[in-house]
Tab-separated table of C-alpha atoms in Angstrom:
chain	number	residue	atom	x	y	z
A	1	UNK	CA	-0.235	0.034	0.055
A	2	UNK	CA	1.302	3.550	-1.153
A	3	UNK	CA	1.992	5.852	2.324
A	4	UNK	CA	3.130	9.194	0.436
A	5	UNK	CA	5.091	10.228	-2.777
A	6	UNK	CA	7.042	13.460	-2.041
A	7	UNK	CA	8.189	15.119	-5.588
A	8	UNK	CA	10.863	18.078	-5.376
A	9	UNK	CA	11.682	20.042	-8.705
A	10	UNK	CA	9.570	18.692	-11.237
A	11	UNK	CA	7.498	20.988	-13.583
A	12	UNK	CA	5.532	23.313	-11.490
A	13	UNK	CA	6.339	21.456	-8.313
A	14	UNK	CA	8.896	22.502	-6.237
A	15	UNK	CA	8.139	20.469	-2.986
A	16	UNK	CA	5.170	18.728	-2.568
A	17	UNK	CA	4.319	15.583	-0.684
A	18	UNK	CA	1.337	13.508	-1.755
A	19	UNK	CA	0.243	11.847	1.723
A	20	UNK	CA	-2.252	8.834	1.605
A	21	UNK	CA	-2.418	8.493	5.604
A	22	UNK	CA	-5.854	8.468	7.463
A	23	UNK	CA	-5.722	11.871	8.782
A	24	UNK	CA	-8.632	11.803	11.239
A	25	UNK	CA	-7.806	11.437	14.987
A	26	UNK	CA	-9.786	8.131	15.253
A	27	UNK	CA	-11.903	5.672	13.502
A	28	UNK	CA	-15.603	6.109	12.905
A	29	UNK	CA	-17.672	4.336	15.075
A	30	UNK	CA	-18.438	0.629	14.119
A	31	UNK	CA	-16.193	0.888	11.142
A	32	UNK	CA	-16.386	-2.902	10.615
A	33	UNK	CA	-19.736	-2.770	9.851
A	34	UNK	CA	-19.433	-0.223	7.426
A	35	UNK	CA	-19.790	-1.038	4.002
A	36	UNK	CA	-17.335	1.521	2.466
A	37	UNK	CA	-14.182	1.401	3.711
A	38	UNK	CA	-12.903	4.505	5.809
A	39	UNK	CA	-9.288	3.520	5.817
A	40	UNK	CA	-6.977	0.554	5.138
A	41	UNK	CA	-4.887	-1.031	7.962
A	42	UNK	CA	-1.090	-1.331	6.580
A	43	UNK	CA	0.126	-2.220	10.069
A	44	UNK	CA	-0.838	-1.390	13.618
A	45	UNK	CA	-1.533	2.227	14.354
A	46	UNK	CA	-0.974	2.867	10.506
A	47	UNK	CA	-3.981	3.515	8.423
A	48	UNK	CA	-4.073	4.778	5.037
A	49	UNK	CA	-6.805	6.011	2.699
A	50	UNK	CA	-8.268	4.067	-0.382
A	51	UNK	CA	-8.946	6.943	-2.511
A	52	UNK	CA	-7.430	9.994	-2.968
A	53	UNK	CA	-8.930	12.715	-5.583
A	54	UNK	CA	-6.900	15.687	-6.590
A	55	UNK	CA	-8.800	18.884	-6.789
A	56	UNK	CA	-7.402	22.329	-8.250
A	57	UNK	CA	-8.083	24.988	-10.864
A	58	UNK	CA	-6.668	24.480	-14.618
A	59	UNK	CA	-2.875	24.794	-14.529
A	60	UNK	CA	-2.350	24.455	-10.752
A	61	UNK	CA	-0.414	21.144	-11.365
A	62	UNK	CA	-2.777	18.183	-10.621
A	63	UNK	CA	-1.571	16.483	-13.784
A	64	UNK	CA	2.055	17.068	-12.847
A	65	UNK	CA	1.790	14.674	-9.977
A	66	UNK	CA	0.201	12.261	-12.322
A	67	UNK	CA	3.178	12.872	-14.654
A	68	UNK	CA	5.941	12.796	-11.784
A	69	UNK	CA	4.618	9.312	-11.008
A	70	UNK	CA	4.790	8.209	-14.578
A	71	UNK	CA	8.665	9.559	-14.879
A	72	UNK	CA	9.370	7.879	-11.729
A	73	UNK	CA	8.002	4.757	-13.018
A	74	UNK	CA	10.180	5.130	-16.551
A	75	UNK	CA	13.083	5.711	-14.843
A	76	UNK	CA	12.626	2.857	-12.818
A	77	UNK	CA	11.854	0.802	-16.079
A	78	UNK	CA	14.119	2.159	-18.501
A	79	UNK	CA	16.689	4.172	-16.534
A	80	UNK	CA	17.302	7.783	-17.254
A	81	UNK	CA	16.729	9.427	-20.408
A	82	UNK	CA	17.019	12.957	-22.166
A	83	UNK	CA	13.160	13.394	-21.132
A	84	UNK	CA	13.391	12.589	-17.636
A	85	UNK	CA	14.662	15.862	-16.540
A	86	UNK	CA	11.703	18.352	-16.205
A	87	UNK	CA	12.822	21.216	-13.565
A	88	UNK	CA	10.528	23.833	-12.553
A	89	UNK	CA	11.855	26.358	-15.185
A	90	UNK	CA	10.524	29.348	-13.086
A	91	UNK	CA	13.161	28.773	-10.226
A	92	UNK	CA	16.469	27.908	-11.561
A	93	UNK	CA	18.237	27.481	-7.904
A	94	UNK	CA	17.163	23.870	-7.921
A	95	UNK	CA	19.889	21.737	-10.042
A	96	UNK	CA	17.988	18.223	-9.316
A	97	UNK	CA	15.072	16.654	-9.487
A	98	UNK	CA	14.158	14.069	-6.756
A	99	UNK	CA	11.314	11.592	-5.708
A	100	UNK	CA	10.801	9.620	-2.490
A	101	UNK	CA	8.163	6.741	-2.086
A	102	UNK	CA	6.749	5.144	1.037
A	103	UNK	CA	4.880	1.885	0.794
A	104	UNK	CA	3.821	-1.279	3.018
A	105	UNK	CA	4.474	-4.938	2.379
A	106	UNK	CA	3.224	-7.127	4.900
A	107	UNK	CA	2.973	-4.597	7.435
A	108	UNK	CA	6.870	-3.550	6.564
A	109	UNK	CA	7.694	-0.059	5.734
A	110	UNK	CA	9.698	0.584	2.819
A	111	UNK	CA	11.131	3.843	1.805
A	112	UNK	CA	12.824	4.322	-1.955
A	113	UNK	CA	14.681	7.716	-2.499
A	114	UNK	CA	15.949	9.111	-6.159
A	115	UNK	CA	17.605	12.372	-6.884
A	116	UNK	CA	18.860	13.209	-10.281
A	117	UNK	CA	20.141	16.038	-12.736
A	118	UNK	CA	20.118	16.491	-16.530
A	119	UNK	CA	23.453	14.064	-16.583
A	120	UNK	CA	22.946	11.471	-13.917
A	121	UNK	CA	21.547	9.604	-11.041
A	122	UNK	CA	22.912	11.496	-8.073
A	123	UNK	CA	21.631	9.665	-4.844
A	124	UNK	CA	19.583	6.414	-4.691
A	125	UNK	CA	18.454	5.146	-1.518
A	126	UNK	CA	16.251	1.924	-0.131
A	127	UNK	CA	15.471	1.629	3.596
A	128	UNK	CA	13.460	-0.823	5.139
A	129	UNK	CA	11.774	-0.175	8.682
A	130	UNK	CA	14.555	2.715	8.856
A	131	UNK	CA	17.367	0.392	8.345
A	132	UNK	CA	19.356	0.966	4.884
A	133	UNK	CA	19.506	-1.559	2.948
A	134	UNK	CA	21.930	0.184	0.226
A	135	UNK	CA	22.753	4.028	-0.427
A	136	UNK	CA	24.437	5.633	-3.239
A	137	UNK	CA	25.510	9.457	-3.338
A	138	UNK	CA	27.540	10.558	-6.462
A	139	UNK	CA	28.546	7.195	-6.846
A	140	UNK	CA	29.536	6.575	-3.333
A	141	UNK	CA	28.095	3.250	-2.779
A	142	UNK	CA	27.586	1.632	0.744
A	143	UNK	CA	26.404	-1.936	0.273
A	144	UNK	CA	26.702	-3.168	3.594
A	145	UNK	CA	23.314	-4.387	4.558
A	146	UNK	CA	22.899	-6.271	1.323
A	147	UNK	CA	26.454	-7.772	0.868
A	148	UNK	CA	26.895	-11.194	1.267
A	149	UNK	CA	29.996	-13.761	1.302
A	150	UNK	CA	29.210	-14.381	-2.549
A	151	UNK	CA	28.313	-11.150	-3.385
A	152	UNK	CA	30.777	-9.194	-1.350
A	153	UNK	CA	30.935	-4.993	-1.416
A	154	UNK	CA	33.717	-5.113	-3.804
A	155	UNK	CA	31.204	-7.819	-5.704
A	156	UNK	CA	28.534	-5.269	-6.022
A	157	UNK	CA	30.229	-2.190	-6.546
A	158	UNK	CA	31.595	-4.108	-10.002
A	159	UNK	CA	27.871	-4.798	-10.623
A	160	UNK	CA	27.034	-1.055	-10.256
A	161	UNK	CA	30.016	-0.063	-12.282
A	162	UNK	CA	29.240	-2.565	-15.017
A	163	UNK	CA	25.494	-2.442	-15.111
A	164	UNK	CA	24.431	1.312	-13.672
A	165	UNK	CA	27.336	3.480	-15.417
A	166	UNK	CA	27.528	4.780	-19.181
A	167	UNK	CA	30.513	5.144	-21.144
A	168	UNK	CA	31.031	8.382	-19.290
A	169	UNK	CA	30.719	7.187	-16.001
A	170	UNK	CA	27.147	8.508	-15.320
A	171	UNK	CA	24.628	6.348	-13.655
A	172	UNK	CA	21.968	6.250	-15.760
A	173	UNK	CA	20.172	3.244	-14.575
A	174	UNK	CA	18.661	2.636	-10.876
A	175	UNK	CA	20.824	0.028	-9.009
A	176	UNK	CA	17.147	-1.043	-7.564
A	177	UNK	CA	16.480	-2.158	-11.561
A	178	UNK	CA	19.576	-3.755	-11.658
A	179	UNK	CA	19.174	-5.717	-8.574
A	180	UNK	CA	15.581	-6.259	-9.113
A	181	UNK	CA	15.756	-7.741	-12.630
A	182	UNK	CA	19.155	-9.810	-12.369
A	183	UNK	CA	19.620	-10.535	-8.853
A	184	UNK	CA	16.482	-11.822	-7.702
A	185	UNK	CA	18.103	-13.870	-5.081
A	186	UNK	CA	20.177	-11.568	-3.207
A	187	UNK	CA	17.754	-9.566	-1.250
A	188	UNK	CA	14.035	-10.482	-0.532
A	189	UNK	CA	13.227	-6.588	0.358
A	190	UNK	CA	14.935	-5.602	-2.786
A	191	UNK	CA	13.301	-8.069	-4.859
A	192	UNK	CA	9.753	-7.172	-3.023
A	193	UNK	CA	10.650	-3.177	-3.597
A	194	UNK	CA	11.422	-3.491	-7.196
A	195	UNK	CA	8.489	-5.723	-7.848
A	196	UNK	CA	6.051	-3.318	-6.102
A	197	UNK	CA	7.146	-0.419	-7.800
A	198	UNK	CA	7.393	-1.726	-11.373
A	199	UNK	CA	4.083	-3.983	-11.250
A	200	UNK	CA	1.680	-2.641	-8.435
A	201	UNK	CA	1.750	0.913	-9.495
A	202	UNK	CA	-0.304	1.564	-12.513
A	203	UNK	CA	-0.153	5.374	-13.935
A	204	UNK	CA	-2.298	5.980	-16.734
A	205	UNK	CA	-2.104	9.453	-18.056
A	206	UNK	CA	-4.734	10.792	-20.407
A	207	UNK	CA	-3.632	8.102	-23.104
A	208	UNK	CA	-5.531	5.165	-22.172
A	209	UNK	CA	-4.894	1.852	-23.221
A	210	UNK	CA	-6.983	0.179	-25.755
A	211	UNK	CA	-10.027	-2.353	-24.692
A	212	UNK	CA	-8.221	-5.367	-26.212
A	213	UNK	CA	-4.728	-4.376	-24.106
A	214	UNK	CA	-6.874	-3.743	-20.993
A	215	UNK	CA	-8.499	-7.434	-21.642
A	216	UNK	CA	-5.342	-8.812	-22.158
A	217	UNK	CA	-3.945	-7.316	-18.965
A	218	UNK	CA	-7.127	-8.587	-16.568
A	219	UNK	CA	-6.720	-11.922	-18.078
A	220	UNK	CA	-3.359	-11.962	-17.816
A	221	UNK	CA	-3.078	-14.647	-20.239
A	222	UNK	CA	-3.732	-15.335	-23.923
A	223	UNK	CA	-5.743	-18.357	-23.172
A	224	UNK	CA	-9.270	-18.317	-25.004
A	225	UNK	CA	-10.810	-19.299	-21.630
A	226	UNK	CA	-9.180	-16.876	-19.245
A	227	UNK	CA	-9.756	-14.130	-21.971
A	228	UNK	CA	-13.508	-15.006	-21.914
A	229	UNK	CA	-13.650	-14.911	-18.094
A	230	UNK	CA	-11.976	-11.724	-18.072
A	231	UNK	CA	-14.361	-10.416	-20.829
A	232	UNK	CA	-17.508	-11.620	-18.947
A	233	UNK	CA	-15.893	-9.643	-15.928
A	234	UNK	CA	-15.995	-6.610	-17.746
A	235	UNK	CA	-19.489	-6.781	-19.309
A	236	UNK	CA	-20.749	-7.693	-15.913
A	237	UNK	CA	-20.143	-4.154	-14.435
A	238	UNK	CA	-20.717	-2.594	-17.082
A	239	UNK	CA	-24.459	-3.906	-17.450
A	240	UNK	CA	-24.568	-2.894	-13.563
A	241	UNK	CA	-23.982	0.887	-14.847
A	242	UNK	CA	-26.691	1.216	-17.085
A	243	UNK	CA	-24.853	1.532	-20.495
A	244	UNK	CA	-28.170	0.333	-22.647
A	245	UNK	CA	-26.086	-2.844	-23.597
A	246	UNK	CA	-27.917	-6.314	-23.574
A	247	UNK	CA	-24.991	-8.239	-24.238
A	248	UNK	CA	-21.541	-8.456	-25.602
A	249	UNK	CA	-19.450	-10.731	-27.631
A	250	UNK	CA	-15.483	-10.799	-28.211
A	251	UNK	CA	-13.858	-12.731	-30.617
A	252	UNK	CA	-10.135	-13.051	-31.135
A	253	UNK	CA	-8.505	-14.413	-34.366
A	254	UNK	CA	-4.730	-15.550	-34.444
A	255	UNK	CA	-3.365	-15.615	-38.049
A	256	UNK	CA	0.130	-16.521	-39.409
A	257	UNK	CA	1.398	-13.566	-41.285
A	258	UNK	CA	4.762	-12.960	-43.815
A	259	UNK	CA	7.348	-10.858	-41.967
A	260	UNK	CA	10.140	-9.478	-44.163
A	261	UNK	CA	13.527	-9.205	-42.316
A	262	UNK	CA	16.204	-6.704	-43.411
A	263	UNK	CA	19.934	-6.901	-42.865
A	264	UNK	CA	22.549	-4.991	-44.665
A	265	UNK	CA	23.709	-8.005	-46.883
A	266	UNK	CA	20.281	-9.539	-47.441
A	267	UNK	CA	16.495	-9.836	-46.662
A	268	UNK	CA	14.812	-13.216	-45.750
A	269	UNK	CA	10.978	-13.870	-45.598
A	270	UNK	CA	9.508	-15.584	-42.360
A	271	UNK	CA	6.194	-15.688	-40.219
A	272	UNK	CA	4.814	-13.866	-37.317
A	273	UNK	CA	1.799	-14.316	-35.184
A	274	UNK	CA	-0.740	-11.461	-35.999
A	275	UNK	CA	-3.839	-11.273	-33.630
A	276	UNK	CA	-7.199	-8.938	-34.192
A	277	UNK	CA	-10.062	-8.367	-31.915
A	278	UNK	CA	-13.715	-8.293	-32.855
A	279	UNK	CA	-16.304	-7.215	-30.223
A	280	UNK	CA	-19.816	-6.862	-30.634
A	281	UNK	CA	-22.267	-5.128	-28.862
A	282	UNK	CA	-26.371	-5.737	-28.597
A	283	UNK	CA	-28.850	-3.355	-28.201
A	284	UNK	CA	-32.550	-3.902	-28.392
A	285	UNK	CA	-35.034	-2.414	-30.738
A	286	UNK	CA	-38.750	-1.875	-30.322
A	287	UNK	CA	-39.913	-5.023	-30.790
A	288	UNK	CA	-37.133	-6.301	-27.919
A	289	UNK	CA	-34.907	-8.087	-30.677
A	290	UNK	CA	-31.354	-7.903	-30.533
A	291	UNK	CA	-29.159	-5.730	-32.775
A	292	UNK	CA	-25.717	-6.055	-33.521
A	293	UNK	CA	-23.223	-3.292	-33.580
A	294	UNK	CA	-19.781	-2.737	-33.704
A	295	UNK	CA	-18.201	-1.770	-30.281
A	296	UNK	CA	-16.171	1.179	-32.247
A	297	UNK	CA	-19.552	2.531	-33.039
A	298	UNK	CA	-20.389	3.020	-29.452
A	299	UNK	CA	-19.738	6.481	-27.642
A	300	UNK	CA	-16.657	7.606	-26.535
A	301	UNK	CA	-17.809	7.695	-22.927
A	302	UNK	CA	-18.883	3.885	-23.162
A	303	UNK	CA	-15.434	2.851	-24.694
A	304	UNK	CA	-13.510	4.670	-22.098
A	305	UNK	CA	-15.770	3.572	-19.075
A	306	UNK	CA	-15.255	-0.149	-20.748
A	307	UNK	CA	-11.052	-0.060	-20.558
A	308	UNK	CA	-11.476	1.922	-17.406
A	309	UNK	CA	-13.549	-1.102	-15.890
A	310	UNK	CA	-11.109	-3.707	-17.181
A	311	UNK	CA	-7.951	-1.363	-15.574
A	312	UNK	CA	-9.414	-1.360	-12.092
A	313	UNK	CA	-10.600	-4.998	-11.946
A	314	UNK	CA	-7.000	-5.671	-12.507
A	315	UNK	CA	-5.728	-3.480	-9.933
A	316	UNK	CA	-8.241	-4.663	-7.544
A	317	UNK	CA	-7.341	-8.408	-8.339
A	318	UNK	CA	-3.708	-7.355	-7.857
A	319	UNK	CA	-3.901	-5.239	-4.809
A	320	UNK	CA	-2.191	-2.266	-6.933
A	321	UNK	CA	-2.555	1.390	-7.090
A	322	UNK	CA	-3.954	3.091	-9.595
A	323	UNK	CA	-2.715	6.954	-10.711
A	324	UNK	CA	-4.756	8.297	-13.353
A	325	UNK	CA	-5.281	11.524	-14.945
A	326	UNK	CA	-8.792	13.237	-15.642
A	327	UNK	CA	-10.706	10.076	-14.514
A	328	UNK	CA	-14.024	11.850	-15.247
A	329	UNK	CA	-13.537	12.718	-18.757
A	330	UNK	CA	-16.293	11.705	-20.867
A	331	UNK	CA	-18.064	9.848	-18.018
A	332	UNK	CA	-21.625	10.820	-16.278
A	333	UNK	CA	-20.662	12.042	-13.303
A	334	UNK	CA	-22.749	9.352	-11.416
A	335	UNK	CA	-20.550	6.926	-13.221
A	336	UNK	CA	-17.846	8.518	-12.276
A	337	UNK	CA	-18.975	7.953	-8.603
A	338	UNK	CA	-19.447	4.100	-9.088
A	339	UNK	CA	-16.027	3.428	-10.302
A	340	UNK	CA	-14.489	5.443	-7.482
A	341	UNK	CA	-16.711	3.462	-5.202
A	342	UNK	CA	-15.140	0.309	-6.371
A	343	UNK	CA	-12.285	0.830	-4.203
A	344	UNK	CA	-14.164	2.018	-1.425
A	345	UNK	CA	-16.516	-0.899	-1.402
A	346	UNK	CA	-15.597	-4.333	0.830
A	347	UNK	CA	-16.968	-6.470	-1.655
A	348	UNK	CA	-14.541	-5.603	-4.338
A	349	UNK	CA	-11.778	-4.055	-2.539
A	350	UNK	CA	-10.274	-7.317	-0.720
A	351	UNK	CA	-6.464	-6.659	-1.543
A	352	UNK	CA	-6.199	-2.961	-0.097
A	353	UNK	CA	-5.860	-1.441	-3.488
A	354	UNK	CA	-5.730	2.388	-3.758
A	355	UNK	CA	-6.599	4.906	-6.242
A	356	UNK	CA	-5.347	8.319	-7.065
A	357	UNK	CA	-6.987	10.733	-9.395
A	358	UNK	CA	-7.355	14.358	-10.863
A	359	UNK	CA	-10.933	15.360	-11.647
A	360	UNK	CA	-12.825	18.736	-12.268
A	361	UNK	CA	-15.966	16.560	-11.011
A	362	UNK	CA	-17.310	18.101	-8.039
A	363	UNK	CA	-20.563	15.904	-7.971
A	364	UNK	CA	-18.403	13.087	-6.122
A	365	UNK	CA	-17.949	15.427	-2.909
A	366	UNK	CA	-21.889	15.527	-2.983
A	367	UNK	CA	-22.626	12.140	-2.237
A	368	UNK	CA	-21.202	10.975	0.902
A	369	UNK	CA	-18.539	8.749	-0.972
A	370	UNK	CA	-15.209	10.424	0.376
A	371	UNK	CA	-13.642	11.567	3.812
A	372	UNK	CA	-11.828	14.395	4.656
A	373	UNK	CA	-8.381	12.378	4.430
A	374	UNK	CA	-9.064	11.657	0.541
A	375	UNK	CA	-10.054	15.112	-1.013
A	376	UNK	CA	-6.701	17.115	-1.876
A	377	UNK	CA	-6.873	20.483	-3.053
A	378	UNK	CA	-4.027	21.953	-5.524
A	379	UNK	CA	-2.909	25.351	-5.613
A	380	UNK	CA	-0.151	27.307	-7.546
A	381	UNK	CA	2.124	30.109	-6.876
A	382	UNK	CA	4.767	31.606	-8.133
A	383	UNK	CA	6.870	31.321	-5.139
A	384	UNK	CA	5.705	28.230	-3.936
A	385	UNK	CA	4.845	26.445	-7.061
A	386	UNK	CA	1.968	23.672	-6.975
A	387	UNK	CA	1.106	23.032	-3.154
A	388	UNK	CA	-1.242	20.516	-1.355
A	389	UNK	CA	-3.446	20.411	1.152
A	390	UNK	CA	-6.097	18.111	2.177
A	391	UNK	CA	-9.607	18.828	3.743
A	392	UNK	CA	-8.479	17.303	6.579
A	393	UNK	CA	-5.911	20.038	6.725
A	394	UNK	CA	-8.620	22.638	7.155
A	395	UNK	CA	-9.946	23.435	11.217
A	396	UNK	CA	-13.536	22.501	12.017
A	397	UNK	CA	-14.603	20.423	8.787
A	398	UNK	CA	-16.289	17.199	9.394
A	399	UNK	CA	-17.358	14.271	7.153
A	400	UNK	CA	-20.898	15.650	7.333
A	401	UNK	CA	-19.876	18.996	5.888
A	402	UNK	CA	-21.123	19.507	2.350
A	403	UNK	CA	-17.833	19.532	0.388
A	404	UNK	CA	-19.121	20.433	-2.901
A	405	UNK	CA	-20.716	23.658	-1.713
A	406	UNK	CA	-17.812	24.780	0.067
A	407	UNK	CA	-15.228	24.063	-2.376
A	408	UNK	CA	-16.911	25.778	-5.041
A	409	UNK	CA	-17.595	28.818	-2.541
A	410	UNK	CA	-13.856	28.790	-2.416
A	411	UNK	CA	-13.616	27.655	1.371
A	412	UNK	CA	-10.726	25.358	0.406
A	413	UNK	CA	-9.311	27.466	-2.136
A	414	UNK	CA	-7.977	25.441	-5.198
A	415	UNK	CA	-10.970	27.198	-7.725
A	416	UNK	CA	-10.262	29.665	-10.555
A	417	UNK	CA	-11.998	33.220	-10.012
A	418	UNK	CA	-12.870	33.959	-13.756
A	419	UNK	CA	-14.021	37.294	-15.083
A	420	UNK	CA	-15.292	37.749	-18.859
């Protein structure tokens, strides 16, 4: 479970901590009997919230929080690239960007820190329950905790030099990635941290994956039976959301097609496997007969909703964190609320999944779905950049408060003051 994500000097952000802790002083009365989860129990006396909704005016920096997660993930997956360094251009006195992530696995607290500039990774550190497993600072390494008789400090230093540094001796690849991918037996904690960051944090910008790719993700298999099971799960939720679709069917065809391989000396013909998905949706006519439609003929909202359902069901089954920009895009406010409710409902969220999303949809604030720890307000000033406060940070606010009305009246700030 994600506990916090700190961002320093990234786009409009100078210093921002996305806190996911349960900020209320005590648990609600009889919370064990509540249908909606007020919090998730990470360990004794550590409670985290299942939902974080990011509100704020246009250009306040909400999307930059999502982009920071995305950049962090890309560095872990592919190493440092020319596109990784996006500092706040209005504050040139900050030479580097850093991210810090705290999360819990099996009641154990992990903190991973990464700092880099345009040239290289400057600092990297992984701690477990406050104890440092390894630390790197300007290519000075401390591997004492994870060093073994086989992989001594000298051997780990050699691995670091060969795998992490480029020809100019700049660190481009995180040591966490190197150990997590190629040395899984070295340290249980290092492997667990790499696996969690790379597999259990799902970041989606406004460019959503296709329905077919989401279906593959949910099924976790190319097997036709498992594909059908995954497809039926999506359709089951889709029909419950009153989309006026009687039923759907999915057909996947796999064919062998020609592949032409070129080299500097010759070219050769080969074969490759190609697959194509056909999805039909059926609506009832005036006489109650089924009329077939190509799924591509459905509205943008229906197509986006189908992909989101697949993404969310996958996260709920894996116990993952979904981080998504503009959740409510093309969706009716009531449907957006139902999607968020998947992470609040004990029937669906059985593995401590979480969702963090940006939105301008204020209707969610008006249906008793979110608590004061789950609503974040983003503001931006020239001096401080993008900053964040949760509703729980404001004095005198209770969960019975009409959040929507107070937010739109400017009580929590984070709104524009337009005048035409």
